[in-house]
Coordinates of C-alpha atoms and ligand atoms in Angstrom, one line a residue:
M1 CA -13.6 26.7 14.7
P2 CA -14.1 23.9 17.1
S3 CA -16.6 21.6 16.0
R4 CA -21.1 21.7 16.3
L5 CA -20.4 18.1 17.1
E6 CA -20.2 17.6 20.9
A7 CA -18.5 13.9 20.9
L8 CA -15.9 15.7 18.6
N9 CA -15.3 19.0 21.1
R10 CA -14.8 16.4 23.7
W11 CA -12.6 14.4 22.1
V12 CA -9.9 16.8 21.4
D13 CA -10.6 18.8 25.0
D14 CA -9.7 15.2 26.3
V15 CA -6.4 14.9 24.2
A16 CA -5.7 19.1 25.0
R17 CA -5.6 18.0 28.8
L18 CA -4.0 15.0 28.9
T19 CA -1.1 15.9 26.3
Q20 CA -1.5 19.8 27.4
P21 CA -0.3 21.9 24.4
D22 CA 0.2 25.8 24.3
R23 CA -2.7 26.5 21.3
V24 CA -5.0 24.4 19.8
H25 CA -5.5 24.7 16.0
W26 CA -8.2 23.2 13.8
C27 CA -6.5 22.9 10.6
D28 CA -9.4 24.1 7.6
G29 CA -7.3 23.3 4.6
S30 CA -6.5 26.3 3.3
D31 CA -3.8 27.5 1.4
A32 CA -3.3 30.6 3.9
E33 CA -2.8 27.9 6.7
A34 CA -0.2 25.4 4.1
N35 CA 1.6 28.9 3.6
A36 CA 1.8 30.1 7.0
L37 CA 2.8 26.6 8.1
R38 CA 5.2 26.4 5.4
A39 CA 7.2 29.3 6.4
Q40 CA 6.8 28.4 9.6
M41 CA 8.5 25.4 9.1
L42 CA 11.8 26.7 5.9
A43 CA 12.6 29.0 9.7
N44 CA 13.0 26.5 12.1
G45 CA 14.4 23.9 9.9
T46 CA 12.4 21.1 9.8
L47 CA 11.5 21.9 6.1
I48 CA 14.2 23.0 3.8
E49 CA 13.6 25.1 0.2
L50 CA 14.9 22.6 -2.6
N51 CA 16.1 24.8 -6.1
Q52 CA 12.8 27.1 -6.9
D53 CA 14.1 27.8 -10.4
T54 CA 14.2 23.7 -11.1
H55 CA 11.8 22.7 -8.8
P56 CA 9.1 25.4 -7.8
G57 CA 7.2 24.8 -4.6
C58 CA 9.3 21.6 -3.6
T59 CA 11.0 21.1 -0.5
L60 CA 13.4 18.3 1.4
H61 CA 12.5 17.0 5.3
R62 CA 15.2 15.3 7.0
S63 CA 13.7 13.1 9.5
H64 CA 15.7 11.9 12.6
P65 CA 17.8 9.4 11.5
S66 CA 16.4 6.3 13.6
D67 CA 13.3 7.4 12.1
V68 CA 12.8 6.9 8.5
A69 CA 10.7 3.4 8.4
R70 CA 7.6 2.2 9.3
V71 CA 8.4 -0.1 12.8
E72 CA 7.0 -3.3 12.7
H73 CA 7.5 -4.9 15.8
L74 CA 6.0 -1.9 18.1
T75 CA 3.2 -1.9 15.7
L76 CA 0.3 -3.2 18.0
V77 CA -3.3 -4.2 17.3
C78 CA -5.4 -4.3 20.8
T79 CA -8.2 -6.4 20.8
K80 CA -10.4 -7.5 23.7
H81 CA -9.7 -11.0 22.7
E82 CA -6.1 -11.8 21.5
E83 CA -7.3 -14.4 18.6
D84 CA -9.2 -11.9 17.4
A85 CA -5.6 -9.9 16.4
G86 CA -4.2 -13.1 15.5
P87 CA -0.9 -14.3 15.1
N88 CA -0.1 -11.8 12.1
N89 CA -0.2 -9.1 15.0
H90 CA 1.5 -7.5 17.7
W91 CA -1.4 -7.6 20.1
M92 CA -1.8 -5.8 23.8
D93 CA -4.6 -5.9 26.3
P94 CA -6.8 -2.3 25.1
A95 CA -6.9 -1.2 28.8
A96 CA -3.1 -2.1 29.6
A97 CA -2.5 -0.2 26.4
H98 CA -4.1 2.7 27.0
E99 CA -2.7 3.0 30.4
K100 CA 1.2 2.3 28.5
I101 CA 1.0 5.1 26.0
D102 CA -1.6 7.6 27.5
A103 CA 1.8 8.1 30.2
L104 CA 3.7 8.6 27.7
F105 CA 1.1 11.3 26.3
A106 CA 0.8 13.1 29.1
G107 CA 2.3 16.5 28.7
C108 CA 4.1 15.3 25.7
M109 CA 2.7 18.9 23.6
K110 CA 3.7 21.1 26.1
G111 CA 5.5 24.1 24.2
R112 CA 3.8 23.0 20.9
T113 CA 0.8 23.7 19.0
M114 CA -1.8 20.9 19.1
Y115 CA -3.8 20.4 15.3
V116 CA -6.7 19.1 15.1
I117 CA -7.0 17.4 11.3
P118 CA -10.6 16.7 9.6
Y119 CA -10.0 14.4 6.7
C120 CA -12.0 12.6 4.4
M121 CA -10.1 9.4 3.0
G122 CA -11.8 8.7 -0.7
P123 CA -13.7 11.3 -3.0
I124 CA -15.8 13.4 -0.5
D125 CA -19.3 12.9 -1.6
S126 CA -18.3 8.7 -1.8
P127 CA -20.7 6.5 0.0
I128 CA -17.4 4.4 0.1
S129 CA -15.7 7.5 1.7
R130 CA -14.7 7.1 5.5
C131 CA -13.6 10.3 7.5
G132 CA -11.4 11.0 11.0
V133 CA -10.0 13.5 12.5
E134 CA -6.1 13.2 13.5
I135 CA -4.6 15.0 16.0
T136 CA -0.8 16.0 16.3
D137 CA 1.8 18.2 16.9
S138 CA 3.8 17.8 14.0
P139 CA 3.5 20.4 11.3
Y140 CA 5.2 17.9 8.6
V141 CA 2.3 15.6 9.4
V142 CA 0.1 18.3 8.3
A143 CA 1.3 19.3 5.7
N144 CA 1.4 15.8 4.4
M145 CA -2.2 14.9 5.2
R146 CA -2.6 18.1 3.3
V147 CA -1.7 16.0 0.4
M148 CA -2.5 12.8 0.7
T149 CA -5.8 13.1 2.3
R150 CA -9.0 15.7 2.0
M151 CA -8.5 18.0 4.8
G152 CA -10.2 20.8 6.3
A153 CA -13.4 22.7 6.3
P154 CA -15.5 19.8 3.5
A155 CA -14.5 16.9 5.6
L156 CA -15.4 18.5 9.0
A157 CA -18.7 19.1 7.5
R158 CA -19.1 15.7 6.6
I159 CA -18.3 14.4 9.6
E160 CA -20.5 16.6 11.7
C161 CA -23.4 15.5 9.2
E162 CA -22.9 12.0 10.0
G163 CA -22.3 12.5 13.7
S164 CA -26.1 14.3 13.5
E165 CA -27.2 11.1 11.4
A166 CA -25.1 8.9 13.6
L167 CA -27.0 10.4 16.9
A168 CA -30.7 11.2 15.7
R169 CA -30.2 6.9 15.0
G170 CA -29.3 6.3 18.3
A171 CA -26.2 5.5 17.3
Q172 CA -22.5 6.8 18.2
P173 CA -20.6 9.3 15.4
A174 CA -18.4 6.9 13.8
F175 CA -15.3 8.5 12.9
V176 CA -12.2 7.5 13.4
K177 CA -10.1 8.8 15.8
G178 CA -6.2 9.4 15.6
L179 CA -3.9 10.9 18.4
H180 CA -0.2 11.7 17.3
S181 CA 2.6 12.5 18.7
I182 CA 6.8 13.0 17.5
G183 CA 6.8 12.8 21.3
E184 CA 11.2 12.4 21.8
L185 CA 11.8 10.2 19.0
D186 CA 12.9 7.1 21.2
P187 CA 13.0 4.7 19.3
E188 CA 12.3 2.5 21.9
R189 CA 9.2 4.4 23.2
R190 CA 8.0 4.1 19.8
F191 CA 4.1 2.8 19.8
I192 CA 1.6 3.0 16.7
M193 CA -1.2 1.5 18.3
H194 CA -4.9 0.0 17.0
F195 CA -8.0 -0.2 18.6
P196 CA -10.3 -1.2 16.2
E197 CA -13.2 -2.1 18.5
E198 CA -13.3 2.0 19.6
L199 CA -12.1 3.3 15.9
T200 CA -8.7 4.4 17.8
I201 CA -5.0 5.0 16.7
K202 CA -2.4 6.3 18.6
S203 CA 1.1 6.4 17.3
Y204 CA 3.8 7.6 19.7
G205 CA 7.4 8.4 19.1
S206 CA 7.8 8.5 14.9
G207 CA 7.6 11.8 12.4
Y208 CA 7.8 9.4 9.6
G209 CA 5.3 7.9 6.6
G210 CA 3.0 5.3 7.9
N211 CA 3.4 5.8 11.8
A212 CA 2.6 9.2 11.8
L213 CA 0.1 10.2 8.4
L214 CA -2.6 8.1 10.3
G215 CA -4.8 8.6 7.8
K216 CA -3.2 5.9 5.8
K217 CA -1.9 2.6 6.9
C218 CA -3.4 3.1 10.5
H219 CA -6.8 4.1 9.3
A220 CA -7.3 3.7 5.8
L221 CA -6.2 -0.6 6.1
R222 CA -5.7 -1.6 9.6
I223 CA -9.0 0.0 10.8
G224 CA -10.7 0.1 7.7
S225 CA -10.0 -3.6 7.0
F226 CA -11.6 -4.4 10.4
Q227 CA -14.6 -2.1 9.6
A228 CA -14.7 -3.2 5.8
K229 CA -15.2 -6.9 7.4
S230 CA -18.3 -5.9 9.4
E231 CA -19.0 -4.3 6.9
G232 CA -19.3 -6.7 4.0
W233 CA -15.9 -5.0 1.9
L234 CA -12.4 -5.1 1.5
A235 CA -9.9 -2.6 2.4
E236 CA -6.5 -3.3 1.0
H237 CA -2.7 -2.5 -0.1
M238 CA -3.5 -2.0 -3.8
L239 CA -2.5 -0.2 -6.8
I240 CA -5.6 1.0 -9.1
V241 CA -4.9 1.5 -12.7
G242 CA -6.9 2.1 -15.7
I243 CA -5.5 0.3 -18.7
E244 CA -7.3 1.3 -22.4
N245 CA -7.0 -0.8 -25.2
P246 CA -6.4 0.9 -29.1
Q247 CA -10.2 -0.1 -29.2
G248 CA -11.2 2.5 -26.9
E249 CA -12.3 0.6 -23.7
T250 CA -10.8 0.7 -19.9
H251 CA -9.9 -2.1 -17.5
Y252 CA -9.6 -1.3 -14.6
V253 CA -6.7 -4.0 -12.7
A254 CA -6.2 -3.8 -8.4
A255 CA -2.9 -4.9 -8.2
A256 CA -1.4 -5.8 -4.2
F257 CA 2.2 -6.2 -4.2
P258 CA 4.3 -5.3 -0.8
S259 CA 5.6 -2.2 0.9
A260 CA 8.5 -0.9 -2.0
C261 CA 7.6 -4.0 -4.6
G262 CA 6.4 -1.6 -7.6
K263 CA 2.6 -0.8 -6.9
T264 CA 3.5 3.1 -7.5
N265 CA 5.7 2.1 -10.9
L266 CA 2.6 -0.4 -12.4
A267 CA 0.0 2.4 -11.4
M268 CA 1.9 4.7 -13.6
L269 CA 3.3 2.8 -15.9
I270 CA 3.9 4.5 -19.2
P271 CA 3.6 1.2 -22.5
P272 CA 6.2 0.6 -24.5
E273 CA 6.4 2.3 -27.6
G274 CA 4.9 0.1 -29.9
Y275 CA 2.0 0.1 -27.9
R276 CA 1.9 4.0 -27.5
E277 CA 1.7 4.0 -31.2
K278 CA -1.7 1.6 -31.3
G279 CA -2.9 3.9 -28.8
W280 CA -3.1 2.1 -25.8
K281 CA -2.6 4.5 -22.6
V282 CA -2.5 4.0 -18.5
W283 CA -4.6 5.9 -15.9
T284 CA -3.8 6.0 -12.2
I285 CA -6.6 5.5 -9.7
G286 CA -4.1 4.8 -6.8
D287 CA -0.8 3.3 -5.9
D288 CA -1.3 2.3 -2.5
I289 CA -4.7 1.5 -1.1
C290 CA -7.6 0.4 -2.8
W291 CA -11.8 0.3 -0.9
M292 CA -13.9 -2.2 -2.8
R293 CA -17.2 -3.1 -2.4
P294 CA -19.9 -5.1 -4.4
G295 CA -22.1 -2.8 -6.5
A296 CA -25.8 -3.5 -7.2
D297 CA -24.3 -5.5 -10.5
G298 CA -22.5 -7.8 -8.7
R299 CA -19.0 -6.3 -9.7
L300 CA -16.9 -5.1 -7.1
Y301 CA -16.5 -1.2 -7.2
A302 CA -12.5 0.4 -6.3
I303 CA -12.5 3.3 -4.9
N304 CA -8.8 5.1 -3.9
P305 CA -8.8 6.9 -0.4
E306 CA -6.1 9.0 -0.7
A307 CA -5.8 12.6 -2.6
G308 CA -1.5 11.7 -2.7
F309 CA 1.1 9.7 -3.5
F310 CA 3.9 9.0 -0.5
G311 CA 5.9 7.2 -3.4
V312 CA 9.6 5.9 -3.1
A313 CA 11.9 7.8 -4.4
P314 CA 15.3 5.5 -5.5
G315 CA 14.7 4.6 -8.6
T316 CA 12.5 6.7 -9.9
D317 CA 13.9 7.4 -13.2
K318 CA 12.8 8.8 -16.6
S319 CA 13.3 5.4 -17.7
T320 CA 11.8 4.0 -15.4
N321 CA 8.5 5.4 -14.3
P322 CA 8.6 8.7 -16.9
N323 CA 5.3 9.7 -15.1
A324 CA 6.3 9.9 -11.2
L325 CA 9.1 11.8 -12.3
A326 CA 6.9 14.7 -13.8
S327 CA 4.6 14.8 -11.3
I328 CA 7.3 15.6 -8.9
Q329 CA 8.8 18.4 -10.3
H330 CA 6.7 21.2 -8.6
D331 CA 4.7 21.4 -5.5
T332 CA 6.2 18.4 -3.7
I333 CA 7.2 17.3 -0.3
F334 CA 11.0 15.3 -0.2
T335 CA 11.8 13.4 2.4
N336 CA 15.4 12.1 3.6
V337 CA 16.7 12.5 -0.1
A338 CA 19.8 13.6 -0.9
V339 CA 20.4 17.4 -2.8
T340 CA 23.0 18.1 -5.5
A341 CA 25.4 20.8 -5.5
D342 CA 22.8 23.2 -6.8
N343 CA 20.5 22.3 -4.3
Q344 CA 17.9 20.0 -6.4
P345 CA 16.9 16.9 -5.0
W346 CA 18.6 13.7 -5.8
W347 CA 18.5 10.0 -5.4
E348 CA 20.5 6.3 -6.7
G349 CA 18.7 5.3 -10.3
L350 CA 18.1 9.2 -10.9
H351 CA 20.7 9.3 -13.6
E352 CA 20.5 13.2 -13.7
G353 CA 22.7 15.1 -11.5
A354 CA 24.8 14.1 -8.7
P355 CA 24.5 14.1 -4.8
A356 CA 26.4 16.6 -3.1
T357 CA 24.8 16.1 -0.1
D358 CA 23.2 12.8 1.9
W359 CA 19.9 12.2 3.7
Q360 CA 21.7 13.0 6.8
G361 CA 22.8 16.7 5.6
R362 CA 26.3 15.5 5.6
P363 CA 28.8 16.0 2.4
Y364 CA 28.5 13.3 0.2
D365 CA 30.8 10.1 0.9
A366 CA 30.1 7.0 -1.1
K367 CA 31.6 4.9 2.4
N368 CA 28.8 6.3 4.5
G369 CA 26.2 4.2 1.9
P370 CA 23.7 5.7 -0.5
A371 CA 23.0 9.2 -0.9
A372 CA 19.4 9.0 -0.3
H373 CA 18.1 6.5 2.2
P374 CA 16.7 3.4 0.2
N375 CA 13.3 4.4 2.0
S376 CA 13.5 7.6 1.0
R377 CA 10.5 9.0 -0.2
F378 CA 8.1 12.1 -2.1
T379 CA 4.6 13.7 -0.8
V380 CA 2.8 14.8 -3.8
S381 CA -0.4 15.9 -5.0
A382 CA -1.7 13.0 -7.2
K383 CA -3.8 15.6 -9.6
Q384 CA 0.3 16.3 -10.9
A385 CA 0.6 13.1 -12.1
P386 CA 0.0 13.2 -16.8
S387 CA -2.1 9.9 -16.2
W388 CA -4.4 10.7 -12.9
S389 CA -8.0 9.4 -14.1
P390 CA -10.7 12.0 -13.7
K391 CA -12.8 8.1 -12.4
A392 CA -10.7 8.4 -9.6
E393 CA -12.9 11.3 -8.1
D394 CA -16.2 9.1 -9.0
A395 CA -18.2 8.6 -6.4
Q396 CA -18.9 5.2 -7.0
G397 CA -15.8 4.0 -8.1
V398 CA -14.5 1.8 -10.8
P399 CA -15.7 -1.6 -11.7
I400 CA -12.5 -3.9 -11.0
S401 CA -11.7 -6.5 -13.8
A402 CA -8.7 -8.1 -12.5
I403 CA -7.0 -8.9 -9.0
V404 CA -3.3 -9.5 -9.0
F405 CA -1.0 -10.3 -6.1
G406 CA 2.7 -9.8 -6.1
G407 CA 6.0 -10.1 -4.6
R408 CA 9.6 -10.6 -4.8
R409 CA 10.2 -13.6 -5.7
P410 CA 13.9 -14.8 -6.8
S411 CA 12.8 -18.3 -8.2
L412 CA 10.5 -20.8 -8.4
V413 CA 7.7 -18.3 -9.2
P414 CA 6.6 -17.5 -12.9
L415 CA 6.2 -13.9 -14.2
V416 CA 2.1 -15.1 -14.3
F417 CA -0.1 -16.7 -13.8
E418 CA -3.8 -17.2 -13.6
A419 CA -5.9 -18.8 -10.6
R420 CA -8.7 -21.7 -11.8
D421 CA -11.3 -19.7 -9.4
W422 CA -12.1 -17.3 -6.6
A423 CA -11.1 -19.7 -4.0
H424 CA -8.2 -20.6 -5.6
G425 CA -7.0 -17.1 -6.1
V426 CA -7.6 -16.5 -2.1
L427 CA -5.0 -19.7 -1.7
V428 CA -2.6 -17.4 -4.5
G429 CA -3.5 -14.2 -2.1
A430 CA -2.8 -16.1 1.2
A431 CA 0.1 -17.4 0.0
M432 CA 1.8 -15.0 -1.5
G433 CA 5.7 -14.6 -0.4
S434 CA 8.0 -11.5 -0.9
E435 CA 11.6 -10.4 0.0
T436 CA 11.3 -7.5 2.8
T437 CA 11.9 -4.3 1.4
A438 CA 13.7 -0.9 3.4
A439 CA 9.8 0.1 3.7
A440 CA 10.3 -1.2 7.2
T441 CA 13.6 -1.1 10.3
G442 CA 14.6 -4.5 10.0
A443 CA 16.8 -6.8 7.3
V444 CA 16.1 -6.4 3.9
G445 CA 15.8 -9.6 1.2
V446 CA 14.3 -11.9 3.6
L447 CA 12.0 -14.1 2.0
R448 CA 9.0 -14.1 3.9
R449 CA 4.7 -15.2 3.1
D450 CA 2.6 -11.8 2.9
S451 CA -0.6 -12.8 2.3
M452 CA -2.2 -10.0 -0.5
A453 CA 0.5 -7.5 1.0
M454 CA -1.0 -7.1 3.9
K455 CA 1.0 -8.8 7.1
P456 CA 1.7 -5.3 8.8
F457 CA -1.8 -3.9 8.1
C458 CA -4.1 -6.6 8.4
G459 CA -6.0 -4.8 11.6
Y460 CA -7.7 -8.5 12.7
N461 CA -6.9 -12.6 12.5
Y462 CA -5.2 -13.4 9.0
G463 CA -7.6 -16.9 9.5
D464 CA -10.7 -14.8 9.6
Y465 CA -9.3 -12.4 7.1
F466 CA -9.4 -15.0 4.2
A467 CA -12.4 -15.8 5.6
H468 CA -14.1 -12.8 4.6
W469 CA -12.3 -12.5 0.9
L470 CA -14.3 -16.7 -0.1
S471 CA -17.5 -14.6 1.6
F472 CA -17.6 -12.6 -1.6
D473 CA -18.0 -15.5 -3.5
K474 CA -22.2 -15.9 -3.8
A475 CA -24.7 -16.2 -6.3
G476 CA -24.9 -12.8 -8.3
A477 CA -21.7 -11.9 -7.5
K478 CA -19.4 -10.9 -11.1
L479 CA -16.2 -11.6 -8.9
P480 CA -12.7 -10.6 -11.0
K481 CA -10.5 -12.9 -12.0
I482 CA -6.9 -13.4 -10.1
F483 CA -3.1 -13.6 -11.0
H484 CA -0.5 -13.7 -9.4
V485 CA 3.2 -12.0 -11.1
N486 CA 6.3 -11.7 -10.4
W487 CA 8.4 -9.0 -12.0
F488 CA 11.6 -10.0 -10.5
R489 CA 12.3 -13.6 -11.0
K490 CA 16.2 -13.7 -11.4
G491 CA 18.5 -15.7 -13.7
A492 CA 21.8 -17.9 -12.7
D493 CA 23.6 -14.1 -12.9
G494 CA 21.5 -12.8 -10.4
K495 CA 20.2 -10.2 -12.9
F496 CA 16.5 -9.8 -13.0
L497 CA 15.6 -11.8 -16.5
W498 CA 12.1 -9.7 -16.8
P499 CA 12.6 -5.7 -18.1
G500 CA 10.6 -4.8 -15.9
F501 CA 7.8 -1.3 -15.9
G502 CA 6.7 -0.4 -19.1
D503 CA 6.9 -3.8 -20.3
N504 CA 5.2 -5.2 -17.7
L505 CA 2.0 -4.3 -20.2
R506 CA 2.7 -7.0 -22.0
V507 CA 1.5 -9.1 -19.1
L508 CA -1.6 -7.0 -18.1
E509 CA -2.8 -6.9 -21.6
W510 CA -2.7 -11.0 -21.3
I511 CA -4.3 -10.9 -18.0
I512 CA -7.2 -8.6 -19.9
D513 CA -7.4 -10.7 -22.7
R514 CA -8.2 -14.0 -20.2
C515 CA -10.6 -11.6 -18.6
D516 CA -12.2 -10.9 -22.1
G517 CA -11.8 -14.9 -22.9
K518 CA -9.0 -13.9 -25.9
A519 CA -6.1 -15.3 -24.9
G520 CA -4.8 -18.8 -24.4
A521 CA -3.0 -20.6 -21.7
Q522 CA -1.7 -23.7 -20.6
E523 CA -3.6 -25.4 -17.7
T524 CA -1.2 -26.4 -14.8
P525 CA -1.3 -27.5 -11.3
I526 CA -0.9 -24.3 -10.2
G527 CA -3.1 -22.6 -12.5
F528 CA -2.7 -21.4 -16.3
V529 CA 0.3 -20.3 -17.3
P530 CA 0.6 -18.5 -20.7
R531 CA 2.4 -20.7 -23.5
E532 CA 5.5 -18.0 -24.6
S533 CA 2.9 -17.3 -27.7
D534 CA 0.5 -16.5 -25.8
L535 CA 2.1 -13.2 -24.5
H536 CA 3.2 -10.6 -27.2
V537 CA 7.3 -9.8 -26.7
E538 CA 8.3 -9.6 -30.2
G539 CA 10.9 -6.8 -30.3
L540 CA 11.9 -7.4 -26.7
A541 CA 15.4 -8.1 -25.5
L542 CA 15.5 -10.7 -23.3
R543 CA 18.6 -12.9 -22.7
D544 CA 17.8 -16.5 -24.7
G545 CA 16.3 -19.0 -22.4
A546 CA 15.0 -16.1 -20.2
L547 CA 10.6 -16.7 -21.5
D548 CA 11.1 -20.2 -20.9
E549 CA 13.0 -19.9 -17.6
L550 CA 10.0 -17.0 -16.9
L551 CA 6.8 -19.4 -17.7
D552 CA 8.5 -22.5 -16.5
V553 CA 6.7 -24.2 -13.3
D554 CA 8.7 -26.6 -11.6
L555 CA 6.8 -29.2 -10.2
D556 CA 9.2 -30.3 -7.7
G557 CA 9.7 -26.5 -6.4
W558 CA 5.8 -26.3 -5.9
A559 CA 5.5 -29.7 -4.2
A560 CA 7.4 -27.8 -1.4
E561 CA 6.3 -24.4 -2.1
V562 CA 2.9 -25.8 -1.5
E563 CA 3.5 -27.8 1.1
D564 CA 5.3 -25.1 3.4
I565 CA 2.0 -23.2 2.5
G566 CA 0.3 -25.6 4.1
R567 CA 2.5 -25.4 6.7
Y568 CA 1.6 -21.8 7.5
L569 CA -2.3 -21.8 6.8
D570 CA -2.2 -24.3 9.8
S571 CA -0.5 -21.5 11.9
F572 CA -3.9 -19.6 11.7
G573 CA -5.3 -22.4 13.7
T574 CA -9.3 -23.1 13.2
R575 CA -9.4 -19.5 12.1
T576 CA -8.0 -20.4 8.7
P577 CA -11.0 -21.8 6.6
E578 CA -11.5 -25.4 5.5
R579 CA -11.7 -24.6 1.9
L580 CA -8.1 -22.9 1.9
R581 CA -7.4 -26.0 3.7
A582 CA -9.4 -28.2 0.7
E583 CA -7.8 -25.6 -1.7
Q584 CA -4.4 -26.3 -1.0
R585 CA -4.4 -30.1 -0.8
R586 CA -5.8 -30.1 -4.1
I587 CA -3.0 -28.3 -5.4
A588 CA -0.5 -31.0 -4.1
E589 CA -2.3 -33.8 -4.9
S590 CA -2.6 -32.2 -8.6
L591 CA 1.4 -31.9 -8.4
A592 CA 2.0 -35.4 -6.7
R593 CA 0.0 -36.6 -10.4
E594 CA 1.8 -34.6 -12.1
N595 CA 4.8 -35.6 -11.2
E596 CA 4.7 -39.4 -10.9
P597 CA 4.7 -40.2 -15.1
Q598 CA 8.0 -38.0 -14.5
R599 CA 9.4 -40.3 -11.6
R600 CA 8.5 -43.3 -13.6
A601 CA 10.2 -42.1 -16.8
V602 CA 13.4 -41.2 -14.7
A603 CA 13.0 -45.0 -12.4
S604 CA 13.1 -47.0 -16.1
Ligands
GTP701 P1 4.8 1.4 -1.4 O1 5.5 2.8 -1.3 O2 5.7 1.2 -0.6 O3 3.9 0.8 -1.0 O4 6.1 1.0 -2.6 P2 5.5 0.5 -3.6 O5 4.9 -1.1 -4.0 O6 4.7 1.3 -4.4 O7 6.6 0.6 -4.9 P3 7.4 1.3 -6.0 O8 6.5 1.2 -7.0 O9 7.5 2.7 -5.0 O10 8.5 0.3 -6.2 C1 10.0 -0.1 -5.1 C2 11.1 -0.4 -6.0 O11 10.6 -1.4 -6.4 C3 11.7 1.0 -6.5 O12 13.2 1.1 -7.0 C4 11.3 0.5 -8.5 O13 12.3 1.4 -9.2 C5 11.2 -1.0 -8.5 N1 10.4 -1.6 -9.3 C6 9.2 -1.1 -9.9 N2 9.0 -1.8 -10.5 C7 9.7 -2.8 -11.0 C8 10.1 -3.5 -11.6 O14 8.8 -3.7 -12.6 N3 11.2 -4.5 -12.3 C9 12.0 -4.2 -11.6 N4 13.2 -4.9 -10.6 N5 12.2 -3.3 -10.2 C10 10.8 -2.6 -9.8
SPV702 C1 4.5 1.4 2.4 O1 5.2 0.7 3.7 O2 3.8 0.5 2.0 C2 4.1 2.3 2.6 C3 5.2 3.7 3.1 O3 3.8 2.7 1.3 S1 4.1 4.2 4.6 O4 3.8 4.8 4.4 O5 5.4 4.7 5.2 O6 4.0 2.8 5.3
MN703 MN1 2.3 0.7 0.5

């Protein structure tokens, strides 16, 4: 069923000529197609059937042991001018990049089937949604894209319709073109190249997650952020969650945390018992990516461009994320988890069962490290989450009341604080830092700046990106308030001070009440911080002094932090907006003023 759109057929023909597959298959997204692919993958070992009595429809995929996470050092942004990619990206000249990667693609699909996957990111009828086509030689990618995106015939129809409209206007069809091959899975020849000016992605040599499911990070964030800048919207690495209070009012919150820092968990949070009894409910709109734009009333409206969750398995348990655990009991693809003796999926942090076979298929032996890979994942349709919101299918999106930034900060950064205004909030997002996690290859636990949790995903110069964020502050705008949270503060004993998970609702409640002008706070140089009495923590088992520590603003520590933030802003040179530098100076001066009386007191 090739397309009626000539530009699409021509590109598919060109790719087939380059990669030389034995067959070309256009994916229609039907059940019959999915079942046939699944049978084929079970037969050749790409998928392994899990216990069908306990986990009907569930399968396991073991990726190549060297191919288990995103590879940031081989992820490139290829803009005409190097400064447009910025120091936050690895850059290559577009012509050189095409030449280099096309040489790898040449003949790489011989003996394989080439799948053409038309997909839509976002509800199929939403004006905020955008379409793409991924060409891949991996049936595992097809199976995942079917869960993660609106894939198949309806997406193709939208691409054709938009393409004809564009041609009628004298413009070119504007779907995103993604070309992917697992190649020979050689880590030395593993490139993920983005050509934002051409709406093109080329990924070679990986079959894993964000490297291979091109609708996700490559399209919805790297190409998406670039499109968003030129069209006046935002493509962000954020969850979207609805918090319904006992009065039945729902506030929507968008939160940016780096990879493996708690987005899926917060998006599916179950309120603590006392809150549940009073009638609090939590609704999931999205767990990883948020596209938002100003509506006619000046508020920001958000959609989740994805249709499924590609979630971190380790740590998912009844006690931490019961909604996620309930979602993945059937019709789920597991990648790189361990299995129990009776063939059920297993990972570290799951309290039921014990591992018999590790993620590489070896008999489990603690000497080999964790049974499940720390970045092992589940792929599941969002519809399977008990907390899935009907509003997630709304073409107009949901209005955002608060934007939250956060990362893994073992020290210094309080549990929560509120920015004074939008410009201060943009600085708070730009200055975000977090310890690295297993979601990308490389060292784990190293503190790095990760502005708006977009370091690996911003498809252009961070300086321009900060300016784009600031540009939303204009007449008539009713922007969300901006906050920063830190669930990962540790005490002297190295243990987390805050219980996290469901109890994070206590912090969200304060955030929402601040938006409604109903909660108190103390003004400090870094923003508004709740006093102990402003948070509802009755009955919560916190260690002695923990809350005091969690809400403390260490002026000396912050003075050093803000100085470092200044150096970080300087690293983007003249692209960093002056407004942001002024904000940084304002906070540095305010910290110095606050410190002054203390210093004098110590001296006398
Ligand atoms: P990506 O899919 O990589 O973007 O990750 P994510 O941000 O969705 O992270 P996720 O919610 O999957 O959490 C990753 C890890 O952090 C899991 O092992 C969780 O158990 C743990 N985690 C999540 N929320 C909390 C929290 O509130 N406190 C603590 N201590 N750990 C948490
Ligand atoms: C992340 O790393 O932020 C993820 C997983 O959400 S991946 O799709 O592999 O990028
Ligand atoms: Mn993510």
